[in-house]
Amino acid sequence: MSPIVLGPSTIASQFWCEMAVDLRREYGEVKTPEKEIGSEIHKDRFLEVLEEIIVEIKTPGDKLHSNVHNMSVGLELYQKEGLTRELPILFKFDSALIMGIIDEIKEIKEVEGIGNKKKAHEKTQVVEMKTRKSLNPPSPQQIIRDKMQGMIYWYGLKSMIDKKTEMGDFWTAYGVDLVENDFNDLILSEQYMKSLEIKENAQKEYGTLLSIGSIIDKTLKEATKLPELSETIEIIYIHQKTLQEVHRERYKFDERFFTRGMRWALEYWSGKREPTSVGEANNWKCDFCSYYTVCPAIHKKWRQGD
């Protein structure tokens, strides 16, 4: 059985409409102008703190190396500046592997203690940024979905800080076969190494399973050096046209809500249950859905209305 590998935004979307998640698996992602604008805004924020290097991805090894490299560079920047954006993470929850990209982590000071024993401690805060077409604040249902996504990132980063992510998780998540490949075999494509400007005489050493394993090991060690996580997660909602902040949500990681929610979500991915549609009270969500015309739940309502 293939391992379950998921992204935080996919899991969080189940808290909006699981049927839409199921339909996306069947019909693919539907691109919208709003999603494209949102991606551009995220990219612009990333370019404020880091330089983009365009690479040519040809193999699973290329993708693995690219993400581990971005993780390493992001962690290095955080150590220097107390801020980084678009930080890749990888972790396990039960038997599922979760990998995604945190919008931002920043260093903050939190005062702890009582009375004269109060002391400021350096903490790492997870920050998510959402873009909105409207100047109106998000609905409670949208906030629940986004809070779950923020908690997934928080849990994932804490897992890496606490040394719960292992090197083997990377090979599995990116589909790099350790049986077929010897440690001295090249797993990076020539095109990828050329786009990184790796000299030809260095490619044989740079692109091997062994050398990439060393990079993963180094990066995992760097993650453990992050300051302790603040329990407060922040979500900032920004208007797409004006970049004006329309809402800011601050909340604490809720272990009980998170654990129950993750186990409920993973029941669908492990085939233990069929996808659920929104209840009658949330039918209004269907008006904003890209899969409206192919949704079996909508067709059922139409038939009942005949």
PDB file of C-alpha atoms in Angstrom:
ATOM      1  CA  MET A   1       0.000   0.000   0.000  1.00  0.00           C
ATOM      2  CA  SER A   2       1.350   3.424  -1.000  1.00  0.00           C
ATOM      3  CA  PRO A   3       2.031   5.882   1.811  1.00  0.00           C
ATOM      4  CA  ILE A   4      -0.476   8.696   2.317  1.00  0.00           C
ATOM      5  CA  VAL A   5       1.249  11.985   1.445  1.00  0.00           C
ATOM      6  CA  LEU A   6      -0.849  15.128   1.885  1.00  0.00           C
ATOM      7  CA  GLY A   7      -0.606  18.912   1.974  1.00  0.00           C
ATOM      8  CA  PRO A   8      -1.930  21.035   4.872  1.00  0.00           C
ATOM      9  CA  SER A   9      -4.189  23.103   2.612  1.00  0.00           C
ATOM     10  CA  THR A  10      -5.817  19.927   1.254  1.00  0.00           C
ATOM     11  CA  ILE A  11      -6.590  18.662   4.758  1.00  0.00           C
ATOM     12  CA  ALA A  12      -7.845  22.097   5.839  1.00  0.00           C
ATOM     13  CA  SER A  13     -10.139  22.205   2.784  1.00  0.00           C
ATOM     14  CA  GLN A  14     -11.965  19.162   4.145  1.00  0.00           C
ATOM     15  CA  PHE A  15     -13.231  21.462   6.900  1.00  0.00           C
ATOM     16  CA  TRP A  16     -14.851  23.645   4.234  1.00  0.00           C
ATOM     17  CA  CYS A  17     -16.223  20.951   1.934  1.00  0.00           C
ATOM     18  CA  GLU A  18     -14.836  17.436   1.729  1.00  0.00           C
ATOM     19  CA  MET A  19     -16.840  16.666  -1.393  1.00  0.00           C
ATOM     20  CA  ALA A  20     -14.994  19.450  -3.227  1.00  0.00           C
ATOM     21  CA  VAL A  21     -11.669  17.899  -2.139  1.00  0.00           C
ATOM     22  CA  ASP A  22     -12.814  14.547  -3.538  1.00  0.00           C
ATOM     23  CA  LEU A  23     -13.893  16.149  -6.824  1.00  0.00           C
ATOM     24  CA  ARG A  24     -10.549  17.923  -7.141  1.00  0.00           C
ATOM     25  CA  ARG A  25      -8.863  14.510  -6.989  1.00  0.00           C
ATOM     26  CA  GLU A  26     -11.033  13.362  -9.896  1.00  0.00           C
ATOM     27  CA  TYR A  27     -11.170  16.489 -12.080  1.00  0.00           C
ATOM     28  CA  GLY A  28      -7.999  18.341 -11.102  1.00  0.00           C
ATOM     29  CA  GLU A  29      -7.434  21.824  -9.733  1.00  0.00           C
ATOM     30  CA  VAL A  30      -9.622  24.569 -11.207  1.00  0.00           C
ATOM     31  CA  LYS A  31      -7.609  27.734 -11.743  1.00  0.00           C
ATOM     32  CA  THR A  32      -9.342  31.024 -10.981  1.00  0.00           C
ATOM     33  CA  PRO A  33      -8.147  34.654 -11.269  1.00  0.00           C
ATOM     34  CA  GLU A  34      -8.400  34.951  -7.469  1.00  0.00           C
ATOM     35  CA  LYS A  35      -6.054  31.983  -6.924  1.00  0.00           C
ATOM     36  CA  GLU A  36      -3.541  33.364  -9.433  1.00  0.00           C
ATOM     37  CA  ILE A  37      -3.564  36.813  -7.793  1.00  0.00           C
ATOM     38  CA  GLY A  38      -3.145  35.180  -4.381  1.00  0.00           C
ATOM     39  CA  SER A  39      -0.127  33.202  -5.656  1.00  0.00           C
ATOM     40  CA  GLU A  40       1.460  36.381  -7.042  1.00  0.00           C
ATOM     41  CA  ILE A  41       1.031  38.206  -3.720  1.00  0.00           C
ATOM     42  CA  HIS A  42       2.633  35.285  -1.850  1.00  0.00           C
ATOM     43  CA  LYS A  43       5.515  35.297  -4.347  1.00  0.00           C
ATOM     44  CA  ASP A  44       6.055  39.055  -3.946  1.00  0.00           C
ATOM     45  CA  ARG A  45       6.211  38.658  -0.156  1.00  0.00           C
ATOM     46  CA  PHE A  46       8.745  35.846  -0.556  1.00  0.00           C
ATOM     47  CA  LEU A  47      10.916  38.005  -2.849  1.00  0.00           C
ATOM     48  CA  GLU A  48      11.025  40.683  -0.156  1.00  0.00           C
ATOM     49  CA  VAL A  49      13.276  38.406   1.929  1.00  0.00           C
ATOM     50  CA  LEU A  50      14.819  35.858  -0.461  1.00  0.00           C
ATOM     51  CA  GLU A  51      15.977  35.589  -4.061  1.00  0.00           C
ATOM     52  CA  GLU A  52      14.216  33.194  -6.440  1.00  0.00           C
ATOM     53  CA  ILE A  53      16.293  30.733  -8.459  1.00  0.00           C
ATOM     54  CA  ILE A  54      14.519  29.034 -11.381  1.00  0.00           C
ATOM     55  CA  VAL A  55      15.367  25.327 -11.632  1.00  0.00           C
ATOM     56  CA  GLU A  56      14.345  22.549 -14.006  1.00  0.00           C
ATOM     57  CA  ILE A  57      12.698  19.667 -12.126  1.00  0.00           C
ATOM     58  CA  LYS A  58      12.894  16.327 -13.945  1.00  0.00           C
ATOM     59  CA  THR A  59      13.065  13.598 -11.283  1.00  0.00           C
ATOM     60  CA  PRO A  60      11.747  12.896  -7.765  1.00  0.00           C
ATOM     61  CA  GLY A  61      15.316  13.471  -6.571  1.00  0.00           C
ATOM     62  CA  ASP A  62      15.287  16.955  -8.130  1.00  0.00           C
ATOM     63  CA  LYS A  63      12.088  17.851  -6.318  1.00  0.00           C
ATOM     64  CA  LEU A  64      13.414  16.470  -3.036  1.00  0.00           C
ATOM     65  CA  HIS A  65      16.691  18.357  -3.300  1.00  0.00           C
ATOM     66  CA  SER A  66      14.952  21.599  -4.287  1.00  0.00           C
ATOM     67  CA  ASN A  67      12.648  21.516  -1.268  1.00  0.00           C
ATOM     68  CA  VAL A  68      15.374  20.524   1.188  1.00  0.00           C
ATOM     69  CA  HIS A  69      17.584  23.292  -0.213  1.00  0.00           C
ATOM     70  CA  ASN A  70      14.739  25.820   0.251  1.00  0.00           C
ATOM     71  CA  MET A  71      14.210  24.524   3.784  1.00  0.00           C
ATOM     72  CA  SER A  72      17.904  24.940   4.585  1.00  0.00           C
ATOM     73  CA  VAL A  73      18.090  28.465   3.126  1.00  0.00           C
ATOM     74  CA  GLY A  74      14.903  29.479   4.953  1.00  0.00           C
ATOM     75  CA  LEU A  75      16.191  28.205   8.298  1.00  0.00           C
ATOM     76  CA  GLU A  76      19.526  29.958   7.744  1.00  0.00           C
ATOM     77  CA  LEU A  77      17.748  33.250   7.031  1.00  0.00           C
ATOM     78  CA  TYR A  78      15.612  32.850  10.154  1.00  0.00           C
ATOM     79  CA  GLN A  79      18.724  32.352  12.305  1.00  0.00           C
ATOM     80  CA  LYS A  80      20.168  35.592  10.904  1.00  0.00           C
ATOM     81  CA  GLU A  81      17.088  37.812  10.627  1.00  0.00           C
ATOM     82  CA  GLY A  82      14.423  36.282  12.900  1.00  0.00           C
ATOM     83  CA  LEU A  83      12.093  36.036   9.891  1.00  0.00           C
ATOM     84  CA  THR A  84      11.641  33.780   6.894  1.00  0.00           C
ATOM     85  CA  ARG A  85       8.862  33.119   4.392  1.00  0.00           C
ATOM     86  CA  GLU A  86       7.701  30.158   2.293  1.00  0.00           C
ATOM     87  CA  LEU A  87       9.440  27.622   4.559  1.00  0.00           C
ATOM     88  CA  PRO A  88       8.945  23.975   3.473  1.00  0.00           C
ATOM     89  CA  ILE A  89       8.235  21.435   6.210  1.00  0.00           C
ATOM     90  CA  LEU A  90       7.736  17.663   6.332  1.00  0.00           C
ATOM     91  CA  PHE A  91       6.368  15.609   9.206  1.00  0.00           C
ATOM     92  CA  LYS A  92       4.274  12.595  10.153  1.00  0.00           C
ATOM     93  CA  PHE A  93       0.869  12.399  11.773  1.00  0.00           C
ATOM     94  CA  ASP A  94      -0.034   8.801  12.624  1.00  0.00           C
ATOM     95  CA  SER A  95       0.866   6.932   9.412  1.00  0.00           C
ATOM     96  CA  ALA A  96       0.424   9.894   7.034  1.00  0.00           C
ATOM     97  CA  LEU A  97       3.226  12.108   5.750  1.00  0.00           C
ATOM     98  CA  ILE A  98       2.338  15.791   5.557  1.00  0.00           C
ATOM     99  CA  MET A  99       4.398  18.267   3.596  1.00  0.00           C
ATOM    100  CA  GLY A 100       3.700  21.894   2.910  1.00  0.00           C
ATOM    101  CA  ILE A 101       5.071  25.436   2.976  1.00  0.00           C
ATOM    102  CA  ILE A 102       4.551  27.817   5.905  1.00  0.00           C
ATOM    103  CA  ASP A 103       3.852  31.376   4.740  1.00  0.00           C
ATOM    104  CA  GLU A 104       5.993  32.933   7.448  1.00  0.00           C
ATOM    105  CA  ILE A 105       7.732  32.277  10.733  1.00  0.00           C
ATOM    106  CA  LYS A 106       9.001  35.170  12.812  1.00  0.00           C
ATOM    107  CA  GLU A 107      10.815  35.625  16.093  1.00  0.00           C
ATOM    108  CA  ILE A 108       8.762  37.292  18.826  1.00  0.00           C
ATOM    109  CA  LYS A 109       9.215  37.972  22.524  1.00  0.00           C
ATOM    110  CA  GLU A 110       6.651  36.573  24.939  1.00  0.00           C
ATOM    111  CA  VAL A 111       6.514  37.575  28.586  1.00  0.00           C
ATOM    112  CA  GLU A 112       6.020  34.639  30.926  1.00  0.00           C
ATOM    113  CA  GLY A 113       5.858  34.312  34.689  1.00  0.00           C
ATOM    114  CA  ILE A 114       4.051  36.090  37.527  1.00  0.00           C
ATOM    115  CA  GLY A 115       4.804  39.394  39.275  1.00  0.00           C
ATOM    116  CA  ASN A 116       8.498  40.099  39.726  1.00  0.00           C
ATOM    117  CA  LYS A 117       9.367  36.765  38.102  1.00  0.00           C
ATOM    118  CA  LYS A 118       8.119  37.872  34.667  1.00  0.00           C
ATOM    119  CA  LYS A 119      10.668  37.353  31.921  1.00  0.00           C
ATOM    120  CA  ALA A 120      10.676  37.853  28.136  1.00  0.00           C
ATOM    121  CA  HIS A 121      11.473  34.732  26.116  1.00  0.00           C
ATOM    122  CA  GLU A 122      12.302  34.453  22.424  1.00  0.00           C
ATOM    123  CA  LYS A 123       9.700  32.355  20.632  1.00  0.00           C
ATOM    124  CA  THR A 124       8.987  31.349  17.023  1.00  0.00           C
ATOM    125  CA  GLN A 125       5.548  32.275  15.730  1.00  0.00           C
ATOM    126  CA  VAL A 126       3.736  30.653  12.795  1.00  0.00           C
ATOM    127  CA  VAL A 127       2.006  33.225  10.572  1.00  0.00           C
ATOM    128  CA  GLU A 128      -0.378  32.422   7.717  1.00  0.00           C
ATOM    129  CA  MET A 129      -1.404  35.005   5.116  1.00  0.00           C
ATOM    130  CA  LYS A 130      -4.681  34.715   3.192  1.00  0.00           C
ATOM    131  CA  THR A 131      -5.787  36.979   0.355  1.00  0.00           C
ATOM    132  CA  ARG A 132      -9.384  38.054  -0.167  1.00  0.00           C
ATOM    133  CA  LYS A 133     -11.303  39.359  -3.149  1.00  0.00           C
ATOM    134  CA  SER A 134     -13.623  41.211  -0.758  1.00  0.00           C
ATOM    135  CA  LEU A 135     -12.903  43.864   1.866  1.00  0.00           C
ATOM    136  CA  ASN A 136     -15.308  42.046   4.183  1.00  0.00           C
ATOM    137  CA  PRO A 137     -13.820  39.902   6.953  1.00  0.00           C
ATOM    138  CA  PRO A 138     -13.900  36.099   6.405  1.00  0.00           C
ATOM    139  CA  SER A 139     -16.899  34.049   7.514  1.00  0.00           C
ATOM    140  CA  PRO A 140     -16.661  31.899  10.676  1.00  0.00           C
ATOM    141  CA  GLN A 141     -16.583  28.796   8.436  1.00  0.00           C
ATOM    142  CA  GLN A 142     -13.598  30.163   6.495  1.00  0.00           C
ATOM    143  CA  ILE A 143     -11.815  30.998   9.730  1.00  0.00           C
ATOM    144  CA  ILE A 144     -12.316  27.433  11.048  1.00  0.00           C
ATOM    145  CA  ARG A 145     -10.738  26.024   7.865  1.00  0.00           C
ATOM    146  CA  ASP A 146      -7.815  28.466   8.046  1.00  0.00           C
ATOM    147  CA  LYS A 147      -7.268  27.905  11.765  1.00  0.00           C
ATOM    148  CA  MET A 148      -6.960  24.181  11.092  1.00  0.00           C
ATOM    149  CA  GLN A 149      -4.362  24.869   8.401  1.00  0.00           C
ATOM    150  CA  GLY A 150      -2.375  27.077  10.774  1.00  0.00           C
ATOM    151  CA  MET A 151      -2.469  24.350  13.427  1.00  0.00           C
ATOM    152  CA  ILE A 152      -1.200  21.763  10.929  1.00  0.00           C
ATOM    153  CA  TYR A 153       1.795  23.986  10.177  1.00  0.00           C
ATOM    154  CA  TRP A 154       2.357  24.604  13.892  1.00  0.00           C
ATOM    155  CA  TYR A 155       2.280  20.883  14.687  1.00  0.00           C
ATOM    156  CA  GLY A 156       4.568  20.127  11.737  1.00  0.00           C
ATOM    157  CA  LEU A 157       7.175  22.695  12.680  1.00  0.00           C
ATOM    158  CA  LYS A 158       7.098  21.525  16.307  1.00  0.00           C
ATOM    159  CA  SER A 159       7.597  17.946  15.093  1.00  0.00           C
ATOM    160  CA  MET A 160      10.741  19.026  13.268  1.00  0.00           C
ATOM    161  CA  ILE A 161      12.020  21.031  16.257  1.00  0.00           C
ATOM    162  CA  ASP A 162      11.361  17.998  18.493  1.00  0.00           C
ATOM    163  CA  LYS A 163      13.318  15.662  16.138  1.00  0.00           C
ATOM    164  CA  LYS A 164      10.250  13.627  15.182  1.00  0.00           C
ATOM    165  CA  THR A 165      10.877  13.972  11.435  1.00  0.00           C
ATOM    166  CA  GLU A 166      13.395  11.399  10.165  1.00  0.00           C
ATOM    167  CA  MET A 167      15.520  11.199   7.040  1.00  0.00           C
ATOM    168  CA  GLY A 168      13.528   8.200   5.806  1.00  0.00           C
ATOM    169  CA  ASP A 169      10.379  10.344   5.748  1.00  0.00           C
ATOM    170  CA  PHE A 170      11.953  12.426   2.954  1.00  0.00           C
ATOM    171  CA  TRP A 171      12.815   9.430   0.760  1.00  0.00           C
ATOM    172  CA  THR A 172       9.281   8.061   1.200  1.00  0.00           C
ATOM    173  CA  ALA A 173       7.436  11.359   0.701  1.00  0.00           C
ATOM    174  CA  TYR A 174       9.275  12.188  -2.528  1.00  0.00           C
ATOM    175  CA  GLY A 175       9.238   8.652  -3.929  1.00  0.00           C
ATOM    176  CA  VAL A 176      13.009   8.088  -4.007  1.00  0.00           C
ATOM    177  CA  ASP A 177      13.633   4.328  -4.213  1.00  0.00           C
ATOM    178  CA  LEU A 178      16.348   3.190  -1.826  1.00  0.00           C
ATOM    179  CA  VAL A 179      16.200  -0.390  -3.145  1.00  0.00           C
ATOM    180  CA  GLU A 180      16.875   0.450  -6.787  1.00  0.00           C
ATOM    181  CA  ASN A 181      19.435   3.174  -6.030  1.00  0.00           C
ATOM    182  CA  ASP A 182      22.892   2.659  -4.554  1.00  0.00           C
ATOM    183  CA  PHE A 183      24.166   5.365  -2.180  1.00  0.00           C
ATOM    184  CA  ASN A 184      26.650   6.503  -4.852  1.00  0.00           C
ATOM    185  CA  ASP A 185      24.036   6.617  -7.633  1.00  0.00           C
ATOM    186  CA  LEU A 186      23.065   9.973  -9.106  1.00  0.00           C
ATOM    187  CA  ILE A 187      19.431  10.830  -8.340  1.00  0.00           C
ATOM    188  CA  LEU A 188      19.558  14.399  -9.641  1.00  0.00           C
ATOM    189  CA  SER A 189      19.024  15.046 -13.348  1.00  0.00           C
ATOM    190  CA  GLU A 190      21.691  16.719 -15.482  1.00  0.00           C
ATOM    191  CA  GLN A 191      19.208  19.484 -16.394  1.00  0.00           C
ATOM    192  CA  TYR A 192      18.514  20.249 -12.726  1.00  0.00           C
ATOM    193  CA  MET A 193      22.203  20.427 -11.809  1.00  0.00           C
ATOM    194  CA  LYS A 194      22.898  22.643 -14.825  1.00  0.00           C
ATOM    195  CA  SER A 195      20.145  25.043 -13.723  1.00  0.00           C
ATOM    196  CA  LEU A 196      21.910  25.220 -10.333  1.00  0.00           C
ATOM    197  CA  GLU A 197      25.183  25.884 -12.184  1.00  0.00           C
ATOM    198  CA  ILE A 198      26.855  22.827 -10.683  1.00  0.00           C
ATOM    199  CA  LYS A 199      30.083  22.269 -12.603  1.00  0.00           C
ATOM    200  CA  GLU A 200      30.216  19.051 -14.606  1.00  0.00           C
ATOM    201  CA  ASN A 201      33.201  17.637 -12.694  1.00  0.00           C
ATOM    202  CA  ALA A 202      31.293  18.120  -9.408  1.00  0.00           C
ATOM    203  CA  GLN A 203      27.977  16.618 -10.514  1.00  0.00           C
ATOM    204  CA  LYS A 204      28.880  13.003  -9.734  1.00  0.00           C
ATOM    205  CA  GLU A 205      29.547  13.856  -6.118  1.00  0.00           C
ATOM    206  CA  TYR A 206      26.879  16.547  -5.663  1.00  0.00           C
ATOM    207  CA  GLY A 207      23.891  14.601  -6.979  1.00  0.00           C
ATOM    208  CA  THR A 208      24.270  11.234  -5.253  1.00  0.00           C
ATOM    209  CA  LEU A 209      21.895   9.663  -2.766  1.00  0.00           C
ATOM    210  CA  LEU A 210      24.647   9.875  -0.142  1.00  0.00           C
ATOM    211  CA  SER A 211      25.322  13.598  -0.603  1.00  0.00           C
ATOM    212  CA  ILE A 212      21.608  14.465  -0.550  1.00  0.00           C
ATOM    213  CA  GLY A 213      21.209  12.366   2.595  1.00  0.00           C
ATOM    214  CA  SER A 214      23.913  14.510   4.187  1.00  0.00           C
ATOM    215  CA  ILE A 215      22.009  17.698   3.235  1.00  0.00           C
ATOM    216  CA  ILE A 216      18.790  16.301   4.726  1.00  0.00           C
ATOM    217  CA  ASP A 217      20.604  15.359   7.938  1.00  0.00           C
ATOM    218  CA  LYS A 218      22.166  18.833   8.238  1.00  0.00           C
ATOM    219  CA  THR A 219      18.823  20.548   7.585  1.00  0.00           C
ATOM    220  CA  LEU A 220      16.993  18.449  10.181  1.00  0.00           C
ATOM    221  CA  LYS A 221      19.626  19.418  12.743  1.00  0.00           C
ATOM    222  CA  GLU A 222      19.190  23.112  11.849  1.00  0.00           C
ATOM    223  CA  ALA A 223      15.430  22.841  12.433  1.00  0.00           C
ATOM    224  CA  THR A 224      15.997  21.653  16.012  1.00  0.00           C
ATOM    225  CA  LYS A 225      17.838  24.925  16.772  1.00  0.00           C
ATOM    226  CA  LEU A 226      14.751  27.086  16.275  1.00  0.00           C
ATOM    227  CA  PRO A 227      13.500  28.889  19.388  1.00  0.00           C
ATOM    228  CA  GLU A 228      10.547  27.257  21.136  1.00  0.00           C
ATOM    229  CA  LEU A 229       7.231  27.735  19.328  1.00  0.00           C
ATOM    230  CA  SER A 230       4.767  30.302  20.573  1.00  0.00           C
ATOM    231  CA  GLU A 231       1.397  28.641  21.141  1.00  0.00           C
ATOM    232  CA  THR A 232      -0.243  31.645  19.482  1.00  0.00           C
ATOM    233  CA  ILE A 233      -0.749  31.304  15.725  1.00  0.00           C
ATOM    234  CA  GLU A 234      -1.597  34.306  13.572  1.00  0.00           C
ATOM    235  CA  ILE A 235      -3.631  34.503  10.350  1.00  0.00           C
ATOM    236  CA  ILE A 236      -3.594  37.765   8.391  1.00  0.00           C
ATOM    237  CA  TYR A 237      -6.260  38.367   5.718  1.00  0.00           C
ATOM    238  CA  ILE A 238      -5.247  40.837   3.001  1.00  0.00           C
ATOM    239  CA  HIS A 239      -7.388  42.439   0.278  1.00  0.00           C
ATOM    240  CA  GLN A 240      -6.101  41.375  -3.145  1.00  0.00           C
ATOM    241  CA  LYS A 241      -6.372  44.770  -4.865  1.00  0.00           C
ATOM    242  CA  THR A 242      -5.307  47.197  -2.136  1.00  0.00           C
ATOM    243  CA  LEU A 243      -3.185  44.809   0.006  1.00  0.00           C
ATOM    244  CA  GLN A 244      -5.064  46.325   2.939  1.00  0.00           C
ATOM    245  CA  GLU A 245      -5.405  44.099   6.002  1.00  0.00           C
ATOM    246  CA  VAL A 246      -9.086  43.230   6.444  1.00  0.00           C
ATOM    247  CA  HIS A 247      -8.860  40.860   9.404  1.00  0.00           C
ATOM    248  CA  ARG A 248      -6.321  39.353  11.788  1.00  0.00           C
ATOM    249  CA  GLU A 249      -7.007  36.161  13.724  1.00  0.00           C
ATOM    250  CA  ARG A 250      -4.882  35.209  16.736  1.00  0.00           C
ATOM    251  CA  TYR A 251      -5.514  31.887  18.432  1.00  0.00           C
ATOM    252  CA  LYS A 252      -3.741  29.149  20.354  1.00  0.00           C
ATOM    253  CA  PHE A 253      -2.918  25.658  19.193  1.00  0.00           C
ATOM    254  CA  ASP A 254      -5.729  23.408  20.420  1.00  0.00           C
ATOM    255  CA  GLU A 255      -4.354  19.880  20.719  1.00  0.00           C
ATOM    256  CA  ARG A 256      -7.744  18.213  21.257  1.00  0.00           C
ATOM    257  CA  PHE A 257      -9.409  19.939  18.274  1.00  0.00           C
ATOM    258  CA  PHE A 258      -6.362  19.338  16.075  1.00  0.00           C
ATOM    259  CA  THR A 259      -5.973  15.631  16.891  1.00  0.00           C
ATOM    260  CA  ARG A 260      -9.671  14.844  16.475  1.00  0.00           C
ATOM    261  CA  GLY A 261      -9.811  16.850  13.255  1.00  0.00           C
ATOM    262  CA  MET A 262      -6.758  15.177  11.738  1.00  0.00           C
ATOM    263  CA  ARG A 263      -8.008  11.691  12.546  1.00  0.00           C
ATOM    264  CA  TRP A 264     -11.408  12.508  11.054  1.00  0.00           C
ATOM    265  CA  ALA A 265      -9.747  13.873   7.885  1.00  0.00           C
ATOM    266  CA  LEU A 266      -7.407  10.890   7.486  1.00  0.00           C
ATOM    267  CA  GLU A 267     -10.296   8.415   7.685  1.00  0.00           C
ATOM    268  CA  TYR A 268     -11.291   9.647   4.220  1.00  0.00           C
ATOM    269  CA  TRP A 269      -7.763   9.332   2.792  1.00  0.00           C
ATOM    270  CA  SER A 270      -7.309   5.821   4.185  1.00  0.00           C
ATOM    271  CA  GLY A 271     -10.586   4.713   2.557  1.00  0.00           C
ATOM    272  CA  LYS A 272     -12.474   4.177   5.821  1.00  0.00           C
ATOM    273  CA  ARG A 273     -15.358   6.386   4.716  1.00  0.00           C
ATOM    274  CA  GLU A 274     -16.845   8.214   1.741  1.00  0.00           C
ATOM    275  CA  PRO A 275     -16.511  12.006   1.406  1.00  0.00           C
ATOM    276  CA  THR A 276     -19.123  14.064   3.214  1.00  0.00           C
ATOM    277  CA  SER A 277     -20.924  17.031   1.676  1.00  0.00           C
ATOM    278  CA  VAL A 278     -21.835  20.246   3.452  1.00  0.00           C
ATOM    279  CA  GLY A 279     -24.958  20.138   5.608  1.00  0.00           C
ATOM    280  CA  GLU A 280     -28.140  21.994   4.770  1.00  0.00           C
ATOM    281  CA  ALA A 281     -27.120  24.977   6.892  1.00  0.00           C
ATOM    282  CA  ASN A 282     -24.001  25.387   4.749  1.00  0.00           C
ATOM    283  CA  ASN A 283     -25.581  24.986   1.312  1.00  0.00           C
ATOM    284  CA  TRP A 284     -24.541  28.580   0.562  1.00  0.00           C
ATOM    285  CA  LYS A 285     -20.963  27.325   0.118  1.00  0.00           C
ATOM    286  CA  CYS A 286     -22.047  25.566  -3.081  1.00  0.00           C
ATOM    287  CA  ASP A 287     -22.552  28.963  -4.781  1.00  0.00           C
ATOM    288  CA  PHE A 288     -18.780  29.542  -4.571  1.00  0.00           C
ATOM    289  CA  CYS A 289     -17.718  26.053  -5.680  1.00  0.00           C
ATOM    290  CA  SER A 290     -15.820  25.366  -8.927  1.00  0.00           C
ATOM    291  CA  TYR A 291     -17.278  21.824  -9.035  1.00  0.00           C
ATOM    292  CA  TYR A 292     -20.928  22.852  -8.802  1.00  0.00           C
ATOM    293  CA  THR A 293     -21.995  21.230 -12.091  1.00  0.00           C
ATOM    294  CA  VAL A 294     -20.340  17.842 -11.389  1.00  0.00           C
ATOM    295  CA  CYS A 295     -21.057  17.522  -7.667  1.00  0.00           C
ATOM    296  CA  PRO A 296     -23.170  14.427  -6.860  1.00  0.00           C
ATOM    297  CA  ALA A 297     -24.551  16.137  -3.746  1.00  0.00           C
ATOM    298  CA  ILE A 298     -25.866  19.015  -5.909  1.00  0.00           C
ATOM    299  CA  HIS A 299     -27.343  16.547  -8.441  1.00  0.00           C
ATOM    300  CA  LYS A 300     -29.106  14.747  -5.595  1.00  0.00           C
ATOM    301  CA  LYS A 301     -30.655  18.020  -4.420  1.00  0.00           C
ATOM    302  CA  TRP A 302     -31.780  18.782  -7.965  1.00  0.00           C
ATOM    303  CA  ARG A 303     -33.458  15.372  -8.235  1.00  0.00           C
ATOM    304  CA  GLN A 304     -35.180  15.848  -4.904  1.00  0.00           C
ATOM    305  CA  GLY A 305     -36.445  19.189  -6.105  1.00  0.00           C
ATOM    306  CA  ASP A 306     -38.082  17.679  -9.225  1.00  0.00           C
TER     307      ASP A 306
END
